[in-house]
CSV table of C-alpha atoms and ligand atoms in Angstrom, one decimal:
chain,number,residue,atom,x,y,z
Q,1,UNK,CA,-24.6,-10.1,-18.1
Q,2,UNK,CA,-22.9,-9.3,-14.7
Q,3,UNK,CA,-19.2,-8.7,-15.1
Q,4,UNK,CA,-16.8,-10.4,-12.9
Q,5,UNK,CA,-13.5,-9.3,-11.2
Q,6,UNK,CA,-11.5,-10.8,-8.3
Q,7,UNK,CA,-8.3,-10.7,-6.5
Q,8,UNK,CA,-5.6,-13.9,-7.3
Q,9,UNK,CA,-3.2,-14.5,-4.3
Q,10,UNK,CA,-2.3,-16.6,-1.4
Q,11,UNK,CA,-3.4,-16.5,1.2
Q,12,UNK,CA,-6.5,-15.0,0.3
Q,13,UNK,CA,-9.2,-16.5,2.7
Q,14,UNK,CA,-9.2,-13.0,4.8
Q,15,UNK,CA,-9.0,-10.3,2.6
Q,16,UNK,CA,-11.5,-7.6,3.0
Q,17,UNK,CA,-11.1,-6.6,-1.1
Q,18,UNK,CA,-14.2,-8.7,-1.8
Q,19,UNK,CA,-16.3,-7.1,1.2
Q,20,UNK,CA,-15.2,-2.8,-0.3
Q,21,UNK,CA,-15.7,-3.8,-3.8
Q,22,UNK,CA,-18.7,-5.8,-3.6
Q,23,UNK,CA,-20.4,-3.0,-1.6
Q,24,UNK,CA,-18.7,-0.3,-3.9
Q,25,UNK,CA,-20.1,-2.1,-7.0
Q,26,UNK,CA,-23.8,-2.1,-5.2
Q,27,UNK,CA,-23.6,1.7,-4.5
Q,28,UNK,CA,-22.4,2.5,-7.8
Q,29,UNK,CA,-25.9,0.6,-9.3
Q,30,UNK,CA,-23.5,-1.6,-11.2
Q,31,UNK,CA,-24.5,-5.3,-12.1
Q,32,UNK,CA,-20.9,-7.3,-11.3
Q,33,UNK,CA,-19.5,-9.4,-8.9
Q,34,UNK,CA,-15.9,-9.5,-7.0
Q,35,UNK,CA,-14.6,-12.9,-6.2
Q,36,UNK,CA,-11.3,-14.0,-4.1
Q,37,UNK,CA,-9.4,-16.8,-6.0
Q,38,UNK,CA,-6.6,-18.7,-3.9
Q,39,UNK,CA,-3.7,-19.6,-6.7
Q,40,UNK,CA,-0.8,-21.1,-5.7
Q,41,UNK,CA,2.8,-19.5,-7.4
Q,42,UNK,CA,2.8,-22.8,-9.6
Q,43,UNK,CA,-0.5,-22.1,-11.2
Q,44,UNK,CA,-0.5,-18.6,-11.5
Q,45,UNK,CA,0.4,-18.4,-15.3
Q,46,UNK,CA,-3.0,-21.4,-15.6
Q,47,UNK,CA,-4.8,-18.9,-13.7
Q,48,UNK,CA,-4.2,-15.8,-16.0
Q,49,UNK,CA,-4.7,-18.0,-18.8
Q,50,UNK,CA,-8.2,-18.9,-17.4
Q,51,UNK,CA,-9.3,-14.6,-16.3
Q,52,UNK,CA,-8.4,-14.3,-19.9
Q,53,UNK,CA,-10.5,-17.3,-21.2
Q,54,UNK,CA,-13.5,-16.7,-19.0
Q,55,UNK,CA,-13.3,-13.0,-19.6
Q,56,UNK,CA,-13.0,-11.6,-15.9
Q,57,UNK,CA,-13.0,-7.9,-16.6
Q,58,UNK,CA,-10.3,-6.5,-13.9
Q,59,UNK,CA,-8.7,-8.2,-10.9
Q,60,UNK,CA,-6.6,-7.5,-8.5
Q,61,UNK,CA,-3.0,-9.3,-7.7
Q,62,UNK,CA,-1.6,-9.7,-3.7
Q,63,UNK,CA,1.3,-11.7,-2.3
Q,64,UNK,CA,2.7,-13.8,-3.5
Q,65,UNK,CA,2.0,-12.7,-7.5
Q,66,UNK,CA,2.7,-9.2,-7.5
Q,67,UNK,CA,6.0,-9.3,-9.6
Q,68,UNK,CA,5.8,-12.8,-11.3
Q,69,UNK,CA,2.3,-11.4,-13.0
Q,70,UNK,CA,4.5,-9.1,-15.2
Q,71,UNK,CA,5.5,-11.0,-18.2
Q,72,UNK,CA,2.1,-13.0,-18.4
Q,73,UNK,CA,0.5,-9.7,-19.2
Q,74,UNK,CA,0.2,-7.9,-22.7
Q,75,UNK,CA,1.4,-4.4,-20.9
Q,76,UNK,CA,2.1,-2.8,-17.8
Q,77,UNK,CA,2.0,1.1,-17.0
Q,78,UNK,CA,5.5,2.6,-16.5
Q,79,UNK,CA,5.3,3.4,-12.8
Q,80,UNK,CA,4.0,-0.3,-12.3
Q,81,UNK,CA,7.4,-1.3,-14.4
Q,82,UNK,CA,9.4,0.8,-12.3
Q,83,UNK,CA,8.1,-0.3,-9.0
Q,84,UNK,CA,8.5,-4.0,-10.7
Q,85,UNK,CA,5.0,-4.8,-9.3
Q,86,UNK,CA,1.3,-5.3,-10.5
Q,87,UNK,CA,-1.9,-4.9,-7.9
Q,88,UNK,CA,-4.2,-4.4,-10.7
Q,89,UNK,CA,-5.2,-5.9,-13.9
Q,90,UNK,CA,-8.1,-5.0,-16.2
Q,91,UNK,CA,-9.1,-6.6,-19.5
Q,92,UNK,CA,-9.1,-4.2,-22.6
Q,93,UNK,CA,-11.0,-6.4,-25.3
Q,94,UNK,CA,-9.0,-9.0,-24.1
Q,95,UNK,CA,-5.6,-7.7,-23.6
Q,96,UNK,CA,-4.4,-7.7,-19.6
Q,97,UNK,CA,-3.0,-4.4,-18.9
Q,98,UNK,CA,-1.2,-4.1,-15.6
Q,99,UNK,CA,-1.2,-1.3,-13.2
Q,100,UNK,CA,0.0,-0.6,-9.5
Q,101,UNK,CA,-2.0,1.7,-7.3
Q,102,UNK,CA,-0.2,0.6,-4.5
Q,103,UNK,CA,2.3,3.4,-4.2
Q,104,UNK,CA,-0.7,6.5,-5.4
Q,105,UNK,CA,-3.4,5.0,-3.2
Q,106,UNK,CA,-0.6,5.4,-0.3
Q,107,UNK,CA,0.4,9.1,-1.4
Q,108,UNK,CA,-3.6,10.3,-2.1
Q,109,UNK,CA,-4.1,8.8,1.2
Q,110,UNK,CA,-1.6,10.8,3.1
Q,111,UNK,CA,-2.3,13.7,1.5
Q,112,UNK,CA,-5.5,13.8,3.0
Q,113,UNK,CA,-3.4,14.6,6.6
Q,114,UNK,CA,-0.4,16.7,5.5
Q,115,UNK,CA,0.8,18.5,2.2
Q,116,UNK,CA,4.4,16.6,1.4
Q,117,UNK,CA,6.2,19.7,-0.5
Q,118,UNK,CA,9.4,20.0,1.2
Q,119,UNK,CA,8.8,18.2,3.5
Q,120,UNK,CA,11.5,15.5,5.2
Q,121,UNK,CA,10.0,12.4,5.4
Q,122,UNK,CA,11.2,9.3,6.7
Q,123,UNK,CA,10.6,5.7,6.1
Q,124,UNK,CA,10.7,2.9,8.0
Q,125,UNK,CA,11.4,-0.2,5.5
Q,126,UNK,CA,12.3,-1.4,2.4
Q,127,UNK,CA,10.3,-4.3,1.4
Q,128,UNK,CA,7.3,-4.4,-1.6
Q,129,UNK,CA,5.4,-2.3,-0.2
Q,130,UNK,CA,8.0,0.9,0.4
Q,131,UNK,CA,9.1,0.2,-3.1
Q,132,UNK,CA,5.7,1.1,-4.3
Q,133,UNK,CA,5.6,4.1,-1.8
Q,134,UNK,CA,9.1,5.5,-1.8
Q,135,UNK,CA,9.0,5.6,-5.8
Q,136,UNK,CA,5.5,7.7,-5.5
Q,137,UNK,CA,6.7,9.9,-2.7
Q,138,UNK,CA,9.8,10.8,-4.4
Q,139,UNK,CA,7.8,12.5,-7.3
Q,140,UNK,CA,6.7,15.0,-4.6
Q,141,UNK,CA,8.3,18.7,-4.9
Q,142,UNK,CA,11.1,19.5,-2.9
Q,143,UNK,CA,10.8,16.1,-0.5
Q,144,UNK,CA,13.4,14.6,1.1
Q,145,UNK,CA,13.2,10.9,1.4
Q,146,UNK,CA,15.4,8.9,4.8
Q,147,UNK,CA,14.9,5.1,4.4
Q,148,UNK,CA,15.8,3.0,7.6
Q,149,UNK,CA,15.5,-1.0,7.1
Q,150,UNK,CA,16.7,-3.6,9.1
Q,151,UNK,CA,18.6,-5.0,6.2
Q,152,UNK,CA,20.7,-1.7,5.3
Q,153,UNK,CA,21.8,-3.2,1.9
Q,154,UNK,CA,18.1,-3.3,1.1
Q,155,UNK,CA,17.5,0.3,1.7
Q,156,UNK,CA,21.1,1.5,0.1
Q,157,UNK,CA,20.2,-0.9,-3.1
Q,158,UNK,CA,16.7,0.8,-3.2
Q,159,UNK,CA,17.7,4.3,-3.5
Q,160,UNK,CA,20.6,3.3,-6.0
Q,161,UNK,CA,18.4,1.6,-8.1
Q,162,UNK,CA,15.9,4.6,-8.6
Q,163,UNK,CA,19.0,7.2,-8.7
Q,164,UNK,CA,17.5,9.1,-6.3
Q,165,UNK,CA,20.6,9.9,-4.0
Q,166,UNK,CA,19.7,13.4,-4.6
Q,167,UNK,CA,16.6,13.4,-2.3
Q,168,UNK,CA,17.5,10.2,-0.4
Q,169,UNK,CA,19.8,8.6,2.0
Q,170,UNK,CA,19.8,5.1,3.8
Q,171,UNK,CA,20.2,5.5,7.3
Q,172,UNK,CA,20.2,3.1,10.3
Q,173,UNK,CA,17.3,2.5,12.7
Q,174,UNK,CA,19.4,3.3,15.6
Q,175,UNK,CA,20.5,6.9,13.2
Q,176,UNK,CA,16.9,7.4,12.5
Q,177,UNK,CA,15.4,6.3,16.6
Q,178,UNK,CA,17.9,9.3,17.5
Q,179,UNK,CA,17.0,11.9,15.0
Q,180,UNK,CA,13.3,10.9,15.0
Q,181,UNK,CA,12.4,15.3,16.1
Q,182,UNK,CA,14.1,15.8,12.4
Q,183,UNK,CA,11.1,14.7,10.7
Q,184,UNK,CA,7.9,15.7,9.3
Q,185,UNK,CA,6.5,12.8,8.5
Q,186,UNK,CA,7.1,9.2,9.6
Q,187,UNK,CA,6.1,6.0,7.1
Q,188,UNK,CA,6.4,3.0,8.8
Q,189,UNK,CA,6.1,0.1,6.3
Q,190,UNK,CA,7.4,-3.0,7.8
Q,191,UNK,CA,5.3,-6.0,9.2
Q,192,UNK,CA,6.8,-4.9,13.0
Q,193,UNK,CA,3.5,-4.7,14.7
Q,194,UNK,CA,1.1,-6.4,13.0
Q,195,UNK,CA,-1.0,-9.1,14.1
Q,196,UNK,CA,-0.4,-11.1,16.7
Q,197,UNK,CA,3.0,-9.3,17.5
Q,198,UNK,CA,1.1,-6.3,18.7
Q,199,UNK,CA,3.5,-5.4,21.0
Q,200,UNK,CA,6.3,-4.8,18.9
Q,201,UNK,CA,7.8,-1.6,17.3
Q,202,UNK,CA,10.4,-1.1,14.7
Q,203,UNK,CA,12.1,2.0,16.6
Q,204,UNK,CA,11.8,3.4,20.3
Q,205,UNK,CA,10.2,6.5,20.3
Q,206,UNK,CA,11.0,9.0,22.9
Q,207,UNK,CA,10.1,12.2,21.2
Q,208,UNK,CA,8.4,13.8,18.2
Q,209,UNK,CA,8.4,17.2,16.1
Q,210,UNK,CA,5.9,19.7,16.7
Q,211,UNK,CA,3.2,18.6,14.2
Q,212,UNK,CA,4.6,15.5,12.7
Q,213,UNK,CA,2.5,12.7,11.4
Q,214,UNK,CA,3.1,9.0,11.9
Q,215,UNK,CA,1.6,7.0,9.2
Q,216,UNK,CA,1.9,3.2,9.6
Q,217,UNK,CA,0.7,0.7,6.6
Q,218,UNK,CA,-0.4,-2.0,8.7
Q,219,UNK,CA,-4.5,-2.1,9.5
Q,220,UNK,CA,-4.6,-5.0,11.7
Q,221,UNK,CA,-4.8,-3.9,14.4
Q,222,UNK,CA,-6.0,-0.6,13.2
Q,223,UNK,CA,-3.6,1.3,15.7
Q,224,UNK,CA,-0.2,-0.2,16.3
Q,225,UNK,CA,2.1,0.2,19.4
Q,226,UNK,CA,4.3,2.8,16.8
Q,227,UNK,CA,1.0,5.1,16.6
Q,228,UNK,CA,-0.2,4.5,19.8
Q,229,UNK,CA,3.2,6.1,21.3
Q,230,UNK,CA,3.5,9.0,18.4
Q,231,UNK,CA,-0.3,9.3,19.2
Q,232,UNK,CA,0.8,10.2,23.3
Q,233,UNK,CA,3.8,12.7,22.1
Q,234,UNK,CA,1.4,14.8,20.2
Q,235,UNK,CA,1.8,12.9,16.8
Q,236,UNK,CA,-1.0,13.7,14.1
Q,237,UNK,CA,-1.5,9.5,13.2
Q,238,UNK,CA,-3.0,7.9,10.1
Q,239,UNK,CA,-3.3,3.8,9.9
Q,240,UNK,CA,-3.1,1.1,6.9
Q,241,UNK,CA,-7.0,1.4,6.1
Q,242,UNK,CA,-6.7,4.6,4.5
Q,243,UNK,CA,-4.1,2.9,2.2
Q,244,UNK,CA,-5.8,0.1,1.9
Q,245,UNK,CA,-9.4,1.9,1.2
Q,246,UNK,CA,-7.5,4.2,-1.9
Q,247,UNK,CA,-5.1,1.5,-3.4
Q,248,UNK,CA,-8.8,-0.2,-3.7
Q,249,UNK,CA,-10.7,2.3,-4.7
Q,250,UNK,CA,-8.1,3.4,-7.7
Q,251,UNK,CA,-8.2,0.2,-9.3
Q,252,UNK,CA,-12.4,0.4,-9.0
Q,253,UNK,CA,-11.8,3.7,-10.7
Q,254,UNK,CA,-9.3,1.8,-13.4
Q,255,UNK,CA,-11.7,-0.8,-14.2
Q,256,UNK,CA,-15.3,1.5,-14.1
Q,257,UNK,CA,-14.0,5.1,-14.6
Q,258,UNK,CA,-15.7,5.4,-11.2
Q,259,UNK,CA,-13.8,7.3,-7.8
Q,260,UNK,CA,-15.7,4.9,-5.4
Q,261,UNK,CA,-16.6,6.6,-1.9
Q,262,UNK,CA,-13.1,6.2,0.1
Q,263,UNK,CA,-14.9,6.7,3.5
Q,264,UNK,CA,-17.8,4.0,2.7
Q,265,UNK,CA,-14.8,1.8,2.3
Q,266,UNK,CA,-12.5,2.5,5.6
Q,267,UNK,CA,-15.9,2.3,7.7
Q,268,UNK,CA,-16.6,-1.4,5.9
Q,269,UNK,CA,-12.9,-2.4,6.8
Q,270,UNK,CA,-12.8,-0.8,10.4
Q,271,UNK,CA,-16.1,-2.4,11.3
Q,272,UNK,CA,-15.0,-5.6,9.8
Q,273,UNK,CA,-11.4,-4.9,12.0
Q,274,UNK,CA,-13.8,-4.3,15.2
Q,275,UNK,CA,-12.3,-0.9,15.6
Q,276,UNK,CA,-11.9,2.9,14.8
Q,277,UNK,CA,-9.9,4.0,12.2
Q,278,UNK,CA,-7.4,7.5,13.5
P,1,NAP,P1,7.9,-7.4,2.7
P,1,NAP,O1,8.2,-7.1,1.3
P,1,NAP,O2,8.1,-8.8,3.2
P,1,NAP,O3,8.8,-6.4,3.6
P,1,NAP,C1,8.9,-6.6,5.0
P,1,NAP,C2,9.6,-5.4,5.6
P,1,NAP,O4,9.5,-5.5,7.0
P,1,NAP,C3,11.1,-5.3,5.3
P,1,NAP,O5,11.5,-4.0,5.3
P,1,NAP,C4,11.7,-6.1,6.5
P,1,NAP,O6,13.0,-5.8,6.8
P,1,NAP,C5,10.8,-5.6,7.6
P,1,NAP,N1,10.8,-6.6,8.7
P,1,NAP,C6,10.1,-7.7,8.7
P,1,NAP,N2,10.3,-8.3,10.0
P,1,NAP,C7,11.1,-7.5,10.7
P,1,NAP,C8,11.6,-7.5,12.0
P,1,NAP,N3,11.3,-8.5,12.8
P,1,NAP,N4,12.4,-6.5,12.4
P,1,NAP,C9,12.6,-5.4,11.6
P,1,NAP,N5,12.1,-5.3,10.3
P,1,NAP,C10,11.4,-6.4,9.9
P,1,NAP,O7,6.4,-7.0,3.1
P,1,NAP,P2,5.5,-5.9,2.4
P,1,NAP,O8,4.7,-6.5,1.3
P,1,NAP,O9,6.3,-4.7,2.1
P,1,NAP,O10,4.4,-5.6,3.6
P,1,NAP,C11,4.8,-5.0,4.8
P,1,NAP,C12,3.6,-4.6,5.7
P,1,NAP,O11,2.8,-3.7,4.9
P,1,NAP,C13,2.7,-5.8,6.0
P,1,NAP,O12,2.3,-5.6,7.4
P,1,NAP,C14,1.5,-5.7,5.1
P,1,NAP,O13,0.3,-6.2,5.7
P,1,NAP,C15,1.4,-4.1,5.0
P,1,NAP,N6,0.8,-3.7,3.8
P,1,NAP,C16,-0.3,-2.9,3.9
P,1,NAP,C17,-1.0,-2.4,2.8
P,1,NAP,C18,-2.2,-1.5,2.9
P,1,NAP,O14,-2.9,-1.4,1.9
P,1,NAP,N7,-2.4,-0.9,4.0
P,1,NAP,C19,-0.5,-2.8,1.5
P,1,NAP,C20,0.6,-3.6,1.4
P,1,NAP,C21,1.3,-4.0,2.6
P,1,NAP,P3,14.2,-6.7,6.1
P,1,NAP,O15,14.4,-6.1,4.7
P,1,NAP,O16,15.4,-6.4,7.0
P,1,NAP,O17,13.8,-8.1,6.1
């Protein structure tokens, strides 16, 4: 019988998830289908009730479920409890375990551009998404973590919470626009940018360290105005699809015990985009 998985979220009309794993469950020779469910916040617990009751074997959770999911499931990994989020669920003879692959899709991805021991990093944000990626990256070896938010509280509040004032500090945007040559590598995590505000930027960028990489989460478009002028000071750049591909293709591996092809998936995404991934 062909096994089914899915994504639960709102909205949910343009996600590419169906499109990688669909194509990732056809490569692999493997007989199951990927759906995309829209479920409103007031029936999300009905519609964990019904993955259970129909016997959907993983699925993946988006905005707005990712932290509400938690105490509908039976458990949760400990870095998904930390983070306080779940992307991905899969059905163990009918317990829901909860995972987040969120924060190591974004650090494997990185990885594939620059080695992060010792390195000073800093990121721009402090909403779900640098949760996920701040708690990851601060497991590196001898990293040192900046976080500049809008909302310094946010940022201040993030760091206390994780007890990680010995590798971090919250700065301000203007602080880190000024001492922008100090770092190695750049994560830029806010929604500043995205689609259709393409033409804004979450710091001014005048200059860059020899070497550094700029790494923005957003994939649409695939190069933001932030990469596009690191890009023209000599910045080694990396967009959201790379994040996107390996957050995707870890919970494939969760659910199948399969490492899905991570290229095959950022060329499905950047041709569905209508662009080139850098
Ligand atoms: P979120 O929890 O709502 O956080 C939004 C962040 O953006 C906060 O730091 C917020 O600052 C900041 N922000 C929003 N508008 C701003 C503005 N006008 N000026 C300055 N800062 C602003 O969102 P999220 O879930 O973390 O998602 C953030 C982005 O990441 C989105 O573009 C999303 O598409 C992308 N994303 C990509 C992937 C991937 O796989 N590539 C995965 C997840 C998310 P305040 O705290 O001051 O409000």
């Amino acid at each position: 019988m062909k096994s089914l998985y899915g994504v639960i979220g709102s909205p949910i009309a343009h996600s590419m998830s169906p499109l990688i794993h669909n194509n990732a469950f056809l490569q692999n020779g493997m007989d199951a289908h990927y759906h995309a469910f829209h479920v409103e916040p007031d029936q999300l617990e009905t519609a964990v009730a019904g993955m259970r009751a129909l016997g959907v074997t993983g699925f993946n959770v988006t905005i707005p479920h990712k932290e509400a999911i938690i105490p509908l499931l039976d458990s949760v990994e400990d870095a998904a409890l930390q983070i306080g989020a779940v992307n991905t669920v899969v059905n163990k003879d009918g317990k829901l375990i909860g995972y987040n692959t969120d924060g190591r899709g974004y650090v494997e991805a990185l990885k594939e551009v620059v080695g992060l021991k010792d390195k000073h990093v800093l990121i721009i944000g402090a909403g779900g998404a640098a949760r996920a990626i701040f708690y990851t990256l601060a497991l590196e070896e001898g990293i040192q973590l900046d976080i500049c938010n809008r909302t310094v509280s946010k940022s201040e509040d993030l760091i206390k919470e994780f007890s990680l004032e010995r590798i971090a500090r919250s700065i301000t945007v203007d602080q880190a626009a000024k001492e922008i040559k100090n770092y190695d590598v750049v994560v830029q995590t806010t929604s500043v940018g995205m689609f259709p505000q393409i033409n804004d930027t979450p710091l001014p960028l005048v200059s860059v360290k020899n070497h550094a990489v700029f790494s923005d989460i957003i994939y649409n478009p695939i190069e933001t105005k932030l990469l596009r002028e690191a890009k023209a000071l000599g910045a080694i750049t990396q967009n959201g699809v790379h994040m996107f591909a390996y957050q995707a293709a870890l919970a494939f591996e969760i659910w199948t015990g399969k490492f899905p092809d991570t290229d095959r998936m950022k060329k499905l995404v950047e041709e569905h985009l209508g662009g080139k991934t850098c």
